[in-house]
Amino acid sequence: MDDIAVLIPCYNESKTIEKVITDFKNALPDAVIYVYDNNSSDGTDEIARKAGAVVRYEHMQGKGNVIRRMFREIDARCYIMTDGDDTYPAEYAPSMVKKVLERNVDMVVGDRLSSTYFTENKRPFHNFGNSLVRGSINVLFKNDIKDIMTGYRAFSYEFVKTFPVLSKGFEIETEMSIHAVDKNMFIENEIIEYRDRPDGSVSKLNTYSDGFKVLMTIAKLYRTYKPLGFFGIVSLVLAALSVGFFIPIFVDYARTGVVEKIPTLIACGFTMIAALQSVFSGLILHTMLQKNRQDFEKYLNEVNDKKREKLSK
């Protein structure tokens, strides 16, 4: 088991990968640096190998797929995840590692949004999207993570080995944040300086399609992790529709003694039944979620036992 592992997922980062590896070697001389190449066509893997990194491959396209492979294959007491585009300064890594190893933090979030991100990033919709995602998750999940979508993080062994990676692409950071909050893991923010990509380095993010995927991921994860809240909202909407269409029918009936819109009345009844079913679905799933959290705590103890065994060898 490594003490510190630096994880760098890469797709066509030949312009910057050598500098990133060199910077992290200088900042964390005892760390093992892993570069996972995701079907690059510009020689990123060869440059990384010559720079002294351990190079491995993930052929399923997408950052989420790369992170899944990394988390499965690498054992370490502390993990640093960064990008290969030289936007995250390596000098913050020792402080992030210290929080994991000495304070038992499960996830350290490299917080760009509290420092230079909005001035360095030249894409205004990215700025708006980051603020929207941060605000949405902090309200829906009641947490204080300062930067939800940052790719610069430090993790404990326990987080890495218990995190179920479901996302295939750039939604992975959002999924990490929500998982840590839901499982009551120890989270801290580390304010970092962000710098925009150097000339010649091109972002792989699509502002609109990837932004839509992130928002859909938030909705799906809210349904999964907060079923009572999600289905409660659905129930309120259905109940409001039912009552809204029923009131004119009732007013007409009170005035004339005749129900003229029988089909609408039947639809209102079925809509109210659906609203009640939604409430009870949320209650059942909420109970199942509580049981899942209890099981997770037991699983976390098993992972701790495995960690101690590996450290003792």
PDB file of C-alpha atoms in Angstrom:
ATOM      1  CA  MET A   1       0.000   0.000   0.000  1.00  0.00           C
ATOM      2  CA  ASP A   2       1.298   3.446  -0.972  1.00  0.00           C
ATOM      3  CA  ASP A   3       1.385   6.222   1.605  1.00  0.00           C
ATOM      4  CA  ILE A   4       0.296   8.853  -0.933  1.00  0.00           C
ATOM      5  CA  ALA A   5      -0.996   8.280  -4.455  1.00  0.00           C
ATOM      6  CA  VAL A   6      -1.480  11.132  -6.929  1.00  0.00           C
ATOM      7  CA  LEU A   7      -4.194  10.255  -9.435  1.00  0.00           C
ATOM      8  CA  ILE A   8      -4.213  12.057 -12.792  1.00  0.00           C
ATOM      9  CA  PRO A   9      -6.884  11.058 -15.325  1.00  0.00           C
ATOM     10  CA  CYS A  10      -5.802  12.215 -18.783  1.00  0.00           C
ATOM     11  CA  TYR A  11      -7.225  12.621 -22.242  1.00  0.00           C
ATOM     12  CA  ASN A  12      -4.990  14.446 -24.747  1.00  0.00           C
ATOM     13  CA  GLU A  13      -2.988  16.529 -22.255  1.00  0.00           C
ATOM     14  CA  SER A  14       0.413  16.397 -23.972  1.00  0.00           C
ATOM     15  CA  LYS A  15       0.855  20.182 -23.628  1.00  0.00           C
ATOM     16  CA  THR A  16       0.756  20.142 -19.831  1.00  0.00           C
ATOM     17  CA  ILE A  17       1.151  16.638 -18.376  1.00  0.00           C
ATOM     18  CA  GLU A  18       4.956  16.789 -17.952  1.00  0.00           C
ATOM     19  CA  LYS A  19       4.727  20.005 -15.922  1.00  0.00           C
ATOM     20  CA  VAL A  20       1.907  18.611 -13.769  1.00  0.00           C
ATOM     21  CA  ILE A  21       3.925  15.487 -12.942  1.00  0.00           C
ATOM     22  CA  THR A  22       7.061  17.492 -12.190  1.00  0.00           C
ATOM     23  CA  ASP A  23       5.175  19.919  -9.943  1.00  0.00           C
ATOM     24  CA  PHE A  24       3.567  17.142  -7.905  1.00  0.00           C
ATOM     25  CA  LYS A  25       6.880  15.298  -7.616  1.00  0.00           C
ATOM     26  CA  ASN A  26       8.399  18.420  -6.110  1.00  0.00           C
ATOM     27  CA  ALA A  27       5.434  19.034  -3.788  1.00  0.00           C
ATOM     28  CA  LEU A  28       5.074  15.392  -2.684  1.00  0.00           C
ATOM     29  CA  PRO A  29       8.447  13.673  -3.203  1.00  0.00           C
ATOM     30  CA  ASP A  30       7.302  10.476  -1.442  1.00  0.00           C
ATOM     31  CA  ALA A  31       4.122  10.080  -3.487  1.00  0.00           C
ATOM     32  CA  VAL A  32       3.544   7.636  -6.335  1.00  0.00           C
ATOM     33  CA  ILE A  33       2.129   9.453  -9.344  1.00  0.00           C
ATOM     34  CA  TYR A  34      -0.355   7.527 -11.485  1.00  0.00           C
ATOM     35  CA  VAL A  35      -1.453   8.721 -14.909  1.00  0.00           C
ATOM     36  CA  TYR A  36      -4.431   6.878 -16.386  1.00  0.00           C
ATOM     37  CA  ASP A  37      -4.642   7.509 -20.110  1.00  0.00           C
ATOM     38  CA  ASN A  38      -8.168   7.560 -21.548  1.00  0.00           C
ATOM     39  CA  ASN A  39      -7.587   6.881 -25.262  1.00  0.00           C
ATOM     40  CA  SER A  40      -5.308   9.862 -25.894  1.00  0.00           C
ATOM     41  CA  SER A  41      -4.076  10.301 -29.457  1.00  0.00           C
ATOM     42  CA  ASP A  42      -1.366  12.930 -28.820  1.00  0.00           C
ATOM     43  CA  GLY A  43       1.246  10.871 -26.986  1.00  0.00           C
ATOM     44  CA  THR A  44       0.194  11.889 -23.470  1.00  0.00           C
ATOM     45  CA  ASP A  45       1.052   8.435 -22.118  1.00  0.00           C
ATOM     46  CA  GLU A  46       4.632   8.428 -23.446  1.00  0.00           C
ATOM     47  CA  ILE A  47       5.318  11.921 -22.122  1.00  0.00           C
ATOM     48  CA  ALA A  48       3.959  10.923 -18.711  1.00  0.00           C
ATOM     49  CA  ARG A  49       6.059   7.760 -18.627  1.00  0.00           C
ATOM     50  CA  LYS A  50       9.239   9.679 -19.462  1.00  0.00           C
ATOM     51  CA  ALA A  51       8.389  12.196 -16.728  1.00  0.00           C
ATOM     52  CA  GLY A  52       8.407   9.394 -14.152  1.00  0.00           C
ATOM     53  CA  ALA A  53       4.729   8.580 -13.675  1.00  0.00           C
ATOM     54  CA  VAL A  54       3.217   5.109 -13.483  1.00  0.00           C
ATOM     55  CA  VAL A  55       1.094   4.969 -16.642  1.00  0.00           C
ATOM     56  CA  ARG A  56      -1.996   2.790 -16.932  1.00  0.00           C
ATOM     57  CA  TYR A  57      -4.951   2.751 -19.282  1.00  0.00           C
ATOM     58  CA  GLU A  58      -8.728   2.935 -19.198  1.00  0.00           C
ATOM     59  CA  HIS A  59     -10.297   2.342 -22.611  1.00  0.00           C
ATOM     60  CA  MET A  60     -13.902   3.139 -21.656  1.00  0.00           C
ATOM     61  CA  GLN A  61     -14.230   6.821 -22.491  1.00  0.00           C
ATOM     62  CA  GLY A  62     -15.207   9.262 -19.754  1.00  0.00           C
ATOM     63  CA  LYS A  63     -13.686  10.685 -16.583  1.00  0.00           C
ATOM     64  CA  GLY A  64     -16.036   8.701 -14.352  1.00  0.00           C
ATOM     65  CA  ASN A  65     -14.871   5.460 -15.936  1.00  0.00           C
ATOM     66  CA  VAL A  66     -11.238   6.438 -15.365  1.00  0.00           C
ATOM     67  CA  ILE A  67     -11.840   7.285 -11.695  1.00  0.00           C
ATOM     68  CA  ARG A  68     -13.628   3.965 -11.197  1.00  0.00           C
ATOM     69  CA  ARG A  69     -10.576   2.108 -12.548  1.00  0.00           C
ATOM     70  CA  MET A  70      -8.180   4.127 -10.393  1.00  0.00           C
ATOM     71  CA  PHE A  71     -10.158   3.569  -7.200  1.00  0.00           C
ATOM     72  CA  ARG A  72     -10.361  -0.174  -7.850  1.00  0.00           C
ATOM     73  CA  GLU A  73      -6.696  -0.723  -8.630  1.00  0.00           C
ATOM     74  CA  ILE A  74      -4.777   1.585  -6.272  1.00  0.00           C
ATOM     75  CA  ASP A  75      -4.357   1.165  -2.513  1.00  0.00           C
ATOM     76  CA  ALA A  76      -3.033   4.124  -0.530  1.00  0.00           C
ATOM     77  CA  ARG A  77      -3.440   5.813   2.838  1.00  0.00           C
ATOM     78  CA  CYS A  78      -4.137   9.105   1.075  1.00  0.00           C
ATOM     79  CA  TYR A  79      -5.150   9.902  -2.486  1.00  0.00           C
ATOM     80  CA  ILE A  80      -4.751  13.208  -4.311  1.00  0.00           C
ATOM     81  CA  MET A  81      -6.895  13.606  -7.408  1.00  0.00           C
ATOM     82  CA  THR A  82      -5.996  16.335  -9.871  1.00  0.00           C
ATOM     83  CA  ASP A  83      -6.333  17.109 -13.576  1.00  0.00           C
ATOM     84  CA  GLY A  84      -3.633  16.900 -16.213  1.00  0.00           C
ATOM     85  CA  ASP A  85      -4.318  20.381 -17.593  1.00  0.00           C
ATOM     86  CA  ASP A  86      -2.139  22.339 -15.111  1.00  0.00           C
ATOM     87  CA  THR A  87      -5.047  24.350 -13.688  1.00  0.00           C
ATOM     88  CA  TYR A  88      -4.510  23.163 -10.088  1.00  0.00           C
ATOM     89  CA  PRO A  89      -1.292  24.265  -8.324  1.00  0.00           C
ATOM     90  CA  ALA A  90       0.585  21.385  -6.686  1.00  0.00           C
ATOM     91  CA  GLU A  91       1.757  23.472  -3.725  1.00  0.00           C
ATOM     92  CA  TYR A  92      -1.572  22.961  -1.951  1.00  0.00           C
ATOM     93  CA  ALA A  93      -1.261  19.165  -2.031  1.00  0.00           C
ATOM     94  CA  PRO A  94       0.868  18.784   1.166  1.00  0.00           C
ATOM     95  CA  SER A  95      -1.719  20.662   3.221  1.00  0.00           C
ATOM     96  CA  MET A  96      -4.517  18.529   1.779  1.00  0.00           C
ATOM     97  CA  VAL A  97      -2.580  15.332   2.502  1.00  0.00           C
ATOM     98  CA  LYS A  98      -1.926  16.471   6.066  1.00  0.00           C
ATOM     99  CA  LYS A  99      -5.644  16.883   6.686  1.00  0.00           C
ATOM    100  CA  VAL A 100      -6.305  13.319   5.553  1.00  0.00           C
ATOM    101  CA  LEU A 101      -3.421  11.650   7.378  1.00  0.00           C
ATOM    102  CA  GLU A 102      -3.380  13.695  10.594  1.00  0.00           C
ATOM    103  CA  ARG A 103      -6.970  14.904  11.015  1.00  0.00           C
ATOM    104  CA  ASN A 104      -8.699  11.825   9.521  1.00  0.00           C
ATOM    105  CA  VAL A 105     -10.587  13.915   6.965  1.00  0.00           C
ATOM    106  CA  ASP A 106     -12.350  11.707   4.405  1.00  0.00           C
ATOM    107  CA  MET A 107     -12.528  14.260   1.585  1.00  0.00           C
ATOM    108  CA  VAL A 108     -10.666  17.546   1.195  1.00  0.00           C
ATOM    109  CA  VAL A 109     -12.218  19.784  -1.451  1.00  0.00           C
ATOM    110  CA  GLY A 110      -9.891  22.060  -3.413  1.00  0.00           C
ATOM    111  CA  ASP A 111     -12.003  25.215  -3.325  1.00  0.00           C
ATOM    112  CA  ARG A 112     -11.455  27.349  -6.441  1.00  0.00           C
ATOM    113  CA  LEU A 113     -14.601  29.434  -6.117  1.00  0.00           C
ATOM    114  CA  SER A 114     -13.453  31.259  -2.977  1.00  0.00           C
ATOM    115  CA  SER A 115     -10.282  32.539  -4.643  1.00  0.00           C
ATOM    116  CA  THR A 116      -9.348  33.139  -8.289  1.00  0.00           C
ATOM    117  CA  TYR A 117     -11.739  30.992 -10.317  1.00  0.00           C
ATOM    118  CA  PHE A 118     -14.146  33.720 -11.431  1.00  0.00           C
ATOM    119  CA  THR A 119     -11.334  35.989 -12.637  1.00  0.00           C
ATOM    120  CA  GLU A 120      -9.124  33.305 -14.201  1.00  0.00           C
ATOM    121  CA  ASN A 121     -11.846  31.311 -15.955  1.00  0.00           C
ATOM    122  CA  LYS A 122     -12.740  32.998 -19.242  1.00  0.00           C
ATOM    123  CA  ARG A 123     -15.988  31.020 -19.782  1.00  0.00           C
ATOM    124  CA  PRO A 124     -18.864  32.943 -18.123  1.00  0.00           C
ATOM    125  CA  PHE A 125     -21.363  30.077 -18.410  1.00  0.00           C
ATOM    126  CA  HIS A 126     -18.935  27.824 -16.515  1.00  0.00           C
ATOM    127  CA  ASN A 127     -18.842  30.432 -13.745  1.00  0.00           C
ATOM    128  CA  PHE A 128     -22.630  30.609 -13.631  1.00  0.00           C
ATOM    129  CA  GLY A 129     -22.922  26.808 -13.779  1.00  0.00           C
ATOM    130  CA  ASN A 130     -20.532  26.259 -10.877  1.00  0.00           C
ATOM    131  CA  SER A 131     -22.432  28.752  -8.728  1.00  0.00           C
ATOM    132  CA  LEU A 132     -25.774  27.178  -9.671  1.00  0.00           C
ATOM    133  CA  VAL A 133     -24.618  23.654  -8.859  1.00  0.00           C
ATOM    134  CA  ARG A 134     -23.038  24.723  -5.552  1.00  0.00           C
ATOM    135  CA  GLY A 135     -26.171  26.577  -4.503  1.00  0.00           C
ATOM    136  CA  SER A 136     -28.500  23.746  -5.533  1.00  0.00           C
ATOM    137  CA  ILE A 137     -26.606  21.037  -3.669  1.00  0.00           C
ATOM    138  CA  ASN A 138     -26.007  23.121  -0.560  1.00  0.00           C
ATOM    139  CA  VAL A 139     -29.750  23.836  -0.328  1.00  0.00           C
ATOM    140  CA  LEU A 140     -31.021  20.361  -1.249  1.00  0.00           C
ATOM    141  CA  PHE A 141     -28.497  18.399   0.818  1.00  0.00           C
ATOM    142  CA  LYS A 142     -27.866  20.947   3.610  1.00  0.00           C
ATOM    143  CA  ASN A 143     -24.063  21.114   3.493  1.00  0.00           C
ATOM    144  CA  ASP A 144     -21.331  23.715   3.153  1.00  0.00           C
ATOM    145  CA  ILE A 145     -19.064  22.381   0.410  1.00  0.00           C
ATOM    146  CA  LYS A 146     -17.594  25.469  -1.229  1.00  0.00           C
ATOM    147  CA  ASP A 147     -16.793  23.971  -4.657  1.00  0.00           C
ATOM    148  CA  ILE A 148     -18.882  21.024  -5.827  1.00  0.00           C
ATOM    149  CA  MET A 149     -17.306  20.476  -9.254  1.00  0.00           C
ATOM    150  CA  THR A 150     -13.614  20.910  -8.502  1.00  0.00           C
ATOM    151  CA  GLY A 151     -11.338  18.179  -9.824  1.00  0.00           C
ATOM    152  CA  TYR A 152      -8.727  18.798  -7.113  1.00  0.00           C
ATOM    153  CA  ARG A 153      -9.443  16.675  -4.029  1.00  0.00           C
ATOM    154  CA  ALA A 154      -7.802  14.504  -1.400  1.00  0.00           C
ATOM    155  CA  PHE A 155      -9.407  11.291  -0.146  1.00  0.00           C
ATOM    156  CA  SER A 156      -8.974   8.780   2.622  1.00  0.00           C
ATOM    157  CA  TYR A 157      -8.678   5.060   1.939  1.00  0.00           C
ATOM    158  CA  GLU A 158     -12.124   4.594   3.496  1.00  0.00           C
ATOM    159  CA  PHE A 159     -13.760   7.037   1.091  1.00  0.00           C
ATOM    160  CA  VAL A 160     -12.165   5.561  -2.008  1.00  0.00           C
ATOM    161  CA  LYS A 161     -13.012   1.958  -1.175  1.00  0.00           C
ATOM    162  CA  THR A 162     -16.629   2.667  -0.230  1.00  0.00           C
ATOM    163  CA  PHE A 163     -17.540   5.114  -2.999  1.00  0.00           C
ATOM    164  CA  PRO A 164     -19.744   3.486  -5.677  1.00  0.00           C
ATOM    165  CA  VAL A 165     -18.806   5.217  -8.938  1.00  0.00           C
ATOM    166  CA  LEU A 166     -21.905   5.378 -11.143  1.00  0.00           C
ATOM    167  CA  SER A 167     -21.226   8.408 -13.350  1.00  0.00           C
ATOM    168  CA  LYS A 168     -19.383   7.938 -16.627  1.00  0.00           C
ATOM    169  CA  GLY A 169     -18.253  11.495 -17.267  1.00  0.00           C
ATOM    170  CA  PHE A 170     -17.689  14.873 -15.626  1.00  0.00           C
ATOM    171  CA  GLU A 171     -20.668  14.437 -13.291  1.00  0.00           C
ATOM    172  CA  ILE A 172     -18.344  12.345 -11.091  1.00  0.00           C
ATOM    173  CA  GLU A 173     -17.338  15.289  -8.855  1.00  0.00           C
ATOM    174  CA  THR A 174     -20.980  16.062  -8.074  1.00  0.00           C
ATOM    175  CA  GLU A 175     -21.569  12.412  -7.219  1.00  0.00           C
ATOM    176  CA  MET A 176     -18.549  12.377  -4.892  1.00  0.00           C
ATOM    177  CA  SER A 177     -19.772  15.441  -3.023  1.00  0.00           C
ATOM    178  CA  ILE A 178     -23.286  14.124  -2.466  1.00  0.00           C
ATOM    179  CA  HIS A 179     -22.050  10.676  -1.429  1.00  0.00           C
ATOM    180  CA  ALA A 180     -19.749  12.190   1.203  1.00  0.00           C
ATOM    181  CA  VAL A 181     -22.520  14.383   2.608  1.00  0.00           C
ATOM    182  CA  ASP A 182     -25.094  11.590   2.686  1.00  0.00           C
ATOM    183  CA  LYS A 183     -22.757   9.130   4.421  1.00  0.00           C
ATOM    184  CA  ASN A 184     -21.773  11.713   7.061  1.00  0.00           C
ATOM    185  CA  MET A 185     -18.104  11.652   6.060  1.00  0.00           C
ATOM    186  CA  PHE A 186     -15.636  14.214   7.359  1.00  0.00           C
ATOM    187  CA  ILE A 187     -15.317  16.957   4.712  1.00  0.00           C
ATOM    188  CA  GLU A 188     -13.085  20.032   4.742  1.00  0.00           C
ATOM    189  CA  ASN A 189     -12.475  22.787   2.213  1.00  0.00           C
ATOM    190  CA  GLU A 190      -8.993  23.903   1.153  1.00  0.00           C
ATOM    191  CA  ILE A 191      -8.913  27.267  -0.607  1.00  0.00           C
ATOM    192  CA  ILE A 192      -6.691  27.020  -3.678  1.00  0.00           C
ATOM    193  CA  GLU A 193      -5.721  29.354  -6.464  1.00  0.00           C
ATOM    194  CA  TYR A 194      -7.051  28.394  -9.872  1.00  0.00           C
ATOM    195  CA  ARG A 195      -5.333  29.210 -13.129  1.00  0.00           C
ATOM    196  CA  ASP A 196      -6.874  28.901 -16.573  1.00  0.00           C
ATOM    197  CA  ARG A 197      -5.516  26.452 -19.116  1.00  0.00           C
ATOM    198  CA  PRO A 198      -2.317  27.580 -20.860  1.00  0.00           C
ATOM    199  CA  ASP A 199      -2.413  28.491 -24.548  1.00  0.00           C
ATOM    200  CA  GLY A 200      -2.777  25.447 -26.771  1.00  0.00           C
ATOM    201  CA  SER A 201      -4.538  23.348 -24.110  1.00  0.00           C
ATOM    202  CA  VAL A 202      -8.195  22.711 -24.926  1.00  0.00           C
ATOM    203  CA  SER A 203     -10.955  21.939 -22.414  1.00  0.00           C
ATOM    204  CA  LYS A 204     -12.867  18.674 -22.894  1.00  0.00           C
ATOM    205  CA  LEU A 205     -15.981  20.086 -21.220  1.00  0.00           C
ATOM    206  CA  ASN A 206     -19.022  21.023 -23.258  1.00  0.00           C
ATOM    207  CA  THR A 207     -20.659  23.879 -21.369  1.00  0.00           C
ATOM    208  CA  TYR A 208     -24.248  23.029 -22.259  1.00  0.00           C
ATOM    209  CA  SER A 209     -24.382  19.244 -22.633  1.00  0.00           C
ATOM    210  CA  ASP A 210     -22.132  18.534 -19.630  1.00  0.00           C
ATOM    211  CA  GLY A 211     -23.934  21.193 -17.603  1.00  0.00           C
ATOM    212  CA  PHE A 212     -27.272  19.540 -18.382  1.00  0.00           C
ATOM    213  CA  LYS A 213     -25.843  16.157 -17.373  1.00  0.00           C
ATOM    214  CA  VAL A 214     -24.694  17.578 -14.041  1.00  0.00           C
ATOM    215  CA  LEU A 215     -28.129  19.062 -13.320  1.00  0.00           C
ATOM    216  CA  MET A 216     -29.804  15.754 -14.222  1.00  0.00           C
ATOM    217  CA  THR A 217     -27.332  13.973 -11.934  1.00  0.00           C
ATOM    218  CA  ILE A 218     -28.297  16.280  -9.057  1.00  0.00           C
ATOM    219  CA  ALA A 219     -31.994  15.505  -9.636  1.00  0.00           C
ATOM    220  CA  LYS A 220     -31.369  11.752  -9.778  1.00  0.00           C
ATOM    221  CA  LEU A 221     -29.170  11.779  -6.684  1.00  0.00           C
ATOM    222  CA  TYR A 222     -31.722  13.868  -4.800  1.00  0.00           C
ATOM    223  CA  ARG A 223     -34.338  11.234  -5.649  1.00  0.00           C
ATOM    224  CA  THR A 224     -31.950   8.491  -4.474  1.00  0.00           C
ATOM    225  CA  TYR A 225     -30.570  10.090  -1.316  1.00  0.00           C
ATOM    226  CA  LYS A 226     -33.595  12.194  -0.288  1.00  0.00           C
ATOM    227  CA  PRO A 227     -36.609  10.132  -1.420  1.00  0.00           C
ATOM    228  CA  LEU A 228     -39.018  11.600   1.122  1.00  0.00           C
ATOM    229  CA  GLY A 229     -38.224  15.140  -0.007  1.00  0.00           C
ATOM    230  CA  PHE A 230     -38.328  14.232  -3.718  1.00  0.00           C
ATOM    231  CA  PHE A 231     -41.593  12.297  -3.618  1.00  0.00           C
ATOM    232  CA  GLY A 232     -43.022  14.844  -1.172  1.00  0.00           C
ATOM    233  CA  ILE A 233     -42.523  17.539  -3.830  1.00  0.00           C
ATOM    234  CA  VAL A 234     -44.126  15.287  -6.472  1.00  0.00           C
ATOM    235  CA  SER A 235     -47.041  14.674  -4.107  1.00  0.00           C
ATOM    236  CA  LEU A 236     -47.562  18.394  -3.470  1.00  0.00           C
ATOM    237  CA  VAL A 237     -47.585  19.148  -7.203  1.00  0.00           C
ATOM    238  CA  LEU A 238     -50.096  16.379  -7.913  1.00  0.00           C
ATOM    239  CA  ALA A 239     -52.295  17.411  -4.977  1.00  0.00           C
ATOM    240  CA  ALA A 240     -52.227  21.053  -6.105  1.00  0.00           C
ATOM    241  CA  LEU A 241     -53.275  20.045  -9.637  1.00  0.00           C
ATOM    242  CA  SER A 242     -56.064  17.869  -8.291  1.00  0.00           C
ATOM    243  CA  VAL A 243     -57.429  20.576  -5.990  1.00  0.00           C
ATOM    244  CA  GLY A 244     -56.987  23.271  -8.626  1.00  0.00           C
ATOM    245  CA  PHE A 245     -59.145  21.431 -11.172  1.00  0.00           C
ATOM    246  CA  PHE A 246     -61.633  20.257  -8.517  1.00  0.00           C
ATOM    247  CA  ILE A 247     -62.501  23.718  -7.136  1.00  0.00           C
ATOM    248  CA  PRO A 248     -64.389  24.924 -10.273  1.00  0.00           C
ATOM    249  CA  ILE A 249     -66.311  21.633 -10.340  1.00  0.00           C
ATOM    250  CA  PHE A 250     -67.265  22.034  -6.690  1.00  0.00           C
ATOM    251  CA  VAL A 251     -68.289  25.679  -7.213  1.00  0.00           C
ATOM    252  CA  ASP A 252     -70.526  24.697 -10.146  1.00  0.00           C
ATOM    253  CA  TYR A 253     -72.029  21.843  -8.127  1.00  0.00           C
ATOM    254  CA  ALA A 254     -72.727  24.138  -5.162  1.00  0.00           C
ATOM    255  CA  ARG A 255     -74.508  26.594  -7.473  1.00  0.00           C
ATOM    256  CA  THR A 256     -76.465  24.188  -9.689  1.00  0.00           C
ATOM    257  CA  GLY A 257     -76.482  20.869  -7.870  1.00  0.00           C
ATOM    258  CA  VAL A 258     -75.144  19.189 -11.033  1.00  0.00           C
ATOM    259  CA  VAL A 259     -71.669  17.882 -11.859  1.00  0.00           C
ATOM    260  CA  GLU A 260     -71.169  18.758 -15.525  1.00  0.00           C
ATOM    261  CA  LYS A 261     -67.526  17.732 -15.914  1.00  0.00           C
ATOM    262  CA  ILE A 262     -67.539  14.084 -14.828  1.00  0.00           C
ATOM    263  CA  PRO A 263     -64.284  13.140 -16.680  1.00  0.00           C
ATOM    264  CA  THR A 264     -62.433  16.030 -14.988  1.00  0.00           C
ATOM    265  CA  LEU A 265     -63.785  14.947 -11.589  1.00  0.00           C
ATOM    266  CA  ILE A 266     -62.567  11.391 -12.180  1.00  0.00           C
ATOM    267  CA  ALA A 267     -59.158  12.689 -13.265  1.00  0.00           C
ATOM    268  CA  CYS A 268     -58.956  14.803 -10.087  1.00  0.00           C
ATOM    269  CA  GLY A 269     -59.678  11.718  -7.988  1.00  0.00           C
ATOM    270  CA  PHE A 270     -56.986   9.624  -9.654  1.00  0.00           C
ATOM    271  CA  THR A 271     -54.504  12.492  -9.402  1.00  0.00           C
ATOM    272  CA  MET A 272     -55.132  12.781  -5.655  1.00  0.00           C
ATOM    273  CA  ILE A 273     -54.668   9.002  -5.298  1.00  0.00           C
ATOM    274  CA  ALA A 274     -51.330   9.336  -7.153  1.00  0.00           C
ATOM    275  CA  ALA A 275     -50.345  12.115  -4.726  1.00  0.00           C
ATOM    276  CA  LEU A 276     -51.057   9.853  -1.743  1.00  0.00           C
ATOM    277  CA  GLN A 277     -49.153   6.984  -3.362  1.00  0.00           C
ATOM    278  CA  SER A 278     -46.185   9.306  -3.890  1.00  0.00           C
ATOM    279  CA  VAL A 279     -46.114  10.209  -0.187  1.00  0.00           C
ATOM    280  CA  PHE A 280     -46.167   6.583   0.887  1.00  0.00           C
ATOM    281  CA  SER A 281     -43.500   5.682  -1.708  1.00  0.00           C
ATOM    282  CA  GLY A 282     -41.273   8.364  -0.209  1.00  0.00           C
ATOM    283  CA  LEU A 283     -41.857   7.035   3.308  1.00  0.00           C
ATOM    284  CA  ILE A 284     -41.026   3.454   2.302  1.00  0.00           C
ATOM    285  CA  LEU A 285     -37.864   4.481   0.421  1.00  0.00           C
ATOM    286  CA  HIS A 286     -36.823   6.722   3.327  1.00  0.00           C
ATOM    287  CA  THR A 287     -37.031   3.731   5.678  1.00  0.00           C
ATOM    288  CA  MET A 288     -34.980   1.623   3.245  1.00  0.00           C
ATOM    289  CA  LEU A 289     -32.412   4.411   3.008  1.00  0.00           C
ATOM    290  CA  GLN A 290     -31.991   4.464   6.784  1.00  0.00           C
ATOM    291  CA  LYS A 291     -31.311   0.723   6.700  1.00  0.00           C
ATOM    292  CA  ASN A 292     -28.821   1.253   3.878  1.00  0.00           C
ATOM    293  CA  ARG A 293     -26.938   3.789   6.018  1.00  0.00           C
ATOM    294  CA  GLN A 294     -26.744   1.305   8.872  1.00  0.00           C
ATOM    295  CA  ASP A 295     -25.358  -1.323   6.499  1.00  0.00           C
ATOM    296  CA  PHE A 296     -22.844   1.197   5.152  1.00  0.00           C
ATOM    297  CA  GLU A 297     -21.443   1.772   8.650  1.00  0.00           C
ATOM    298  CA  LYS A 298     -20.875  -1.966   9.014  1.00  0.00           C
ATOM    299  CA  TYR A 299     -19.213  -2.067   5.595  1.00  0.00           C
ATOM    300  CA  LEU A 300     -17.015   0.877   6.600  1.00  0.00           C
ATOM    301  CA  ASN A 301     -15.771  -1.113   9.603  1.00  0.00           C
ATOM    302  CA  GLU A 302     -14.880  -4.008   7.277  1.00  0.00           C
ATOM    303  CA  VAL A 303     -12.925  -1.642   5.023  1.00  0.00           C
ATOM    304  CA  ASN A 304     -11.040  -0.320   8.066  1.00  0.00           C
ATOM    305  CA  ASP A 305     -10.121  -3.881   9.022  1.00  0.00           C
ATOM    306  CA  LYS A 306      -8.761  -4.529   5.512  1.00  0.00           C
ATOM    307  CA  LYS A 307      -6.741  -1.317   5.690  1.00  0.00           C
ATOM    308  CA  ARG A 308      -5.131  -2.362   8.969  1.00  0.00           C
ATOM    309  CA  GLU A 309      -4.274  -5.773   7.509  1.00  0.00           C
ATOM    310  CA  LYS A 310      -2.564  -4.186   4.490  1.00  0.00           C
ATOM    311  CA  LEU A 311      -0.646  -1.721   6.647  1.00  0.00           C
ATOM    312  CA  SER A 312       0.603  -4.501   8.910  1.00  0.00           C
ATOM    313  CA  LYS A 313       2.106  -6.467   6.010  1.00  0.00           C
TER     314      LYS A 313
END
